[in-house]
Tab-separated table of C-alpha atoms in Angstrom:
chain	number	residue	atom	x	y	z
A	1	MET	CA	50.613	-2.196	-4.980
A	2	VAL	CA	47.418	-2.735	-4.647
A	3	VAL	CA	44.993	-5.559	-3.443
A	4	MET	CA	41.726	-6.074	-3.446
A	5	ILE	CA	39.608	-8.763	-1.552
A	6	LEU	CA	36.007	-9.285	-2.917
A	7	GLU	CA	33.429	-12.045	-1.542
A	8	ASN	CA	30.284	-12.452	-2.407
A	9	VAL	CA	30.372	-10.475	-5.338
A	10	PRO	CA	29.066	-11.037	-8.802
A	11	VAL	CA	31.424	-12.732	-11.253
A	12	SER	CA	30.899	-10.029	-13.851
A	13	LEU	CA	32.507	-7.820	-11.475
A	14	ARG	CA	35.846	-9.865	-10.488
A	15	GLY	CA	35.754	-9.951	-14.639
A	16	GLU	CA	36.242	-6.571	-14.586
A	17	LEU	CA	38.827	-6.143	-11.803
A	18	ALA	CA	40.859	-8.610	-14.130
A	19	ARG	CA	41.178	-6.071	-16.996
A	20	TRP	CA	43.591	-4.257	-14.141
A	21	LEU	CA	44.762	-6.873	-11.675
A	22	ILE	CA	45.787	-10.338	-11.646
A	23	GLU	CA	43.858	-12.831	-9.908
A	24	PRO	CA	45.963	-15.170	-7.994
A	25	CYS	CA	43.274	-16.933	-5.659
A	26	PRO	CA	39.713	-16.558	-6.149
A	27	GLY	CA	38.646	-13.450	-5.176
A	28	THR	CA	41.989	-11.663	-4.253
A	29	PHE	CA	43.102	-9.204	-7.090
A	30	VAL	CA	47.003	-7.702	-6.830
A	31	GLY	CA	48.583	-5.053	-9.298
A	32	ASP	CA	50.365	-2.086	-9.439
A	33	VAL	CA	47.663	0.877	-10.448
A	34	SER	CA	48.213	4.516	-10.541
A	35	ALA	CA	46.007	6.555	-7.075
A	36	MET	CA	43.098	7.132	-9.735
A	37	VAL	CA	43.029	4.218	-11.342
A	38	ARG	CA	42.923	2.446	-7.455
A	39	ASP	CA	40.515	4.890	-6.877
A	40	ARG	CA	38.177	4.125	-9.644
A	41	LEU	CA	38.186	0.798	-8.966
A	42	TRP	CA	37.333	0.855	-5.510
A	43	GLU	CA	34.262	3.356	-6.565
A	44	LYS	CA	32.790	0.671	-9.252
A	45	CYS	CA	33.132	-2.134	-6.516
A	46	CYS	CA	31.613	-0.429	-4.120
A	47	SER	CA	29.053	-0.013	-6.475
A	48	ARG	CA	28.206	-2.927	-8.245
A	49	ARG	CA	29.334	-5.562	-5.162
A	50	LYS	CA	25.308	-6.171	-4.833
A	51	GLN	CA	25.054	-8.148	-1.060
A	52	GLY	CA	28.898	-9.036	-0.855
A	53	GLY	CA	31.824	-6.666	0.334
A	54	VAL	CA	35.285	-5.476	-0.466
A	55	ILE	CA	38.790	-5.018	0.830
A	56	GLN	CA	41.487	-2.601	-0.542
A	57	ALA	CA	45.061	-2.257	0.791
A	58	TRP	CA	47.285	-0.640	-0.984
A	59	SER	CA	51.003	0.896	-0.415
A	60	THR	CA	51.281	4.543	1.276
A	61	ASN	CA	53.694	6.375	3.504
A	62	THR	CA	52.420	5.499	6.618
A	63	GLU	CA	54.326	3.880	9.933
A	64	GLN	CA	52.797	0.864	8.414
A	65	GLY	CA	53.789	1.129	4.848
A	66	PHE	CA	49.720	0.691	3.619
A	67	ASP	CA	46.577	1.180	3.918
A	68	ILE	CA	43.447	-0.289	4.286
A	69	ARG	CA	39.374	0.176	3.619
A	70	THR	CA	36.632	-2.090	3.483
A	71	PHE	CA	32.884	-1.649	2.448
A	72	GLY	CA	30.343	-3.916	2.649
A	73	LEU	CA	29.434	-7.368	3.972
A	74	THR	CA	33.521	-8.565	4.859
A	75	ARG	CA	34.691	-11.255	7.314
A	76	ARG	CA	36.690	-9.160	8.694
A	77	GLU	CA	36.786	-5.179	9.733
A	78	VAL	CA	39.579	-2.829	9.966
A	79	VAL	CA	39.947	-1.084	13.648
A	80	ASP	CA	42.283	1.833	13.663
A	81	TYR	CA	44.255	0.977	17.173
A	82	ASP	CA	46.150	4.316	18.288
A	83	GLY	CA	46.917	4.959	14.286
A	84	LEU	CA	47.619	1.506	13.424
A	85	LYS	CA	45.647	-0.293	11.515
A	86	LEU	CA	44.195	-3.822	12.693
A	87	ILE	CA	41.547	-6.634	11.448
A	88	ARG	CA	39.486	-8.301	13.942
A	89	ILE	CA	37.303	-10.872	13.302
A	90	PRO	CA	33.394	-10.018	14.752
């Protein structure tokens, strides 16, 4: 499972993601895609975000059961605290 949150990105980018994932809330996308598709969607969002930011979380085999990454200007930042991924609001 993958969750992507887009902040202040072009509408066309959101439309591209809607081809692969559902958008239950504006800017929030959820779906179940392969690791290759997940990484390609990440690359596409990072290259086409303009002034915005991207957050991606996906299920994986870790203690928390997921991993997360961010790129660009987001309202939250990921902090690695002794192997645990936590969110900080700057």
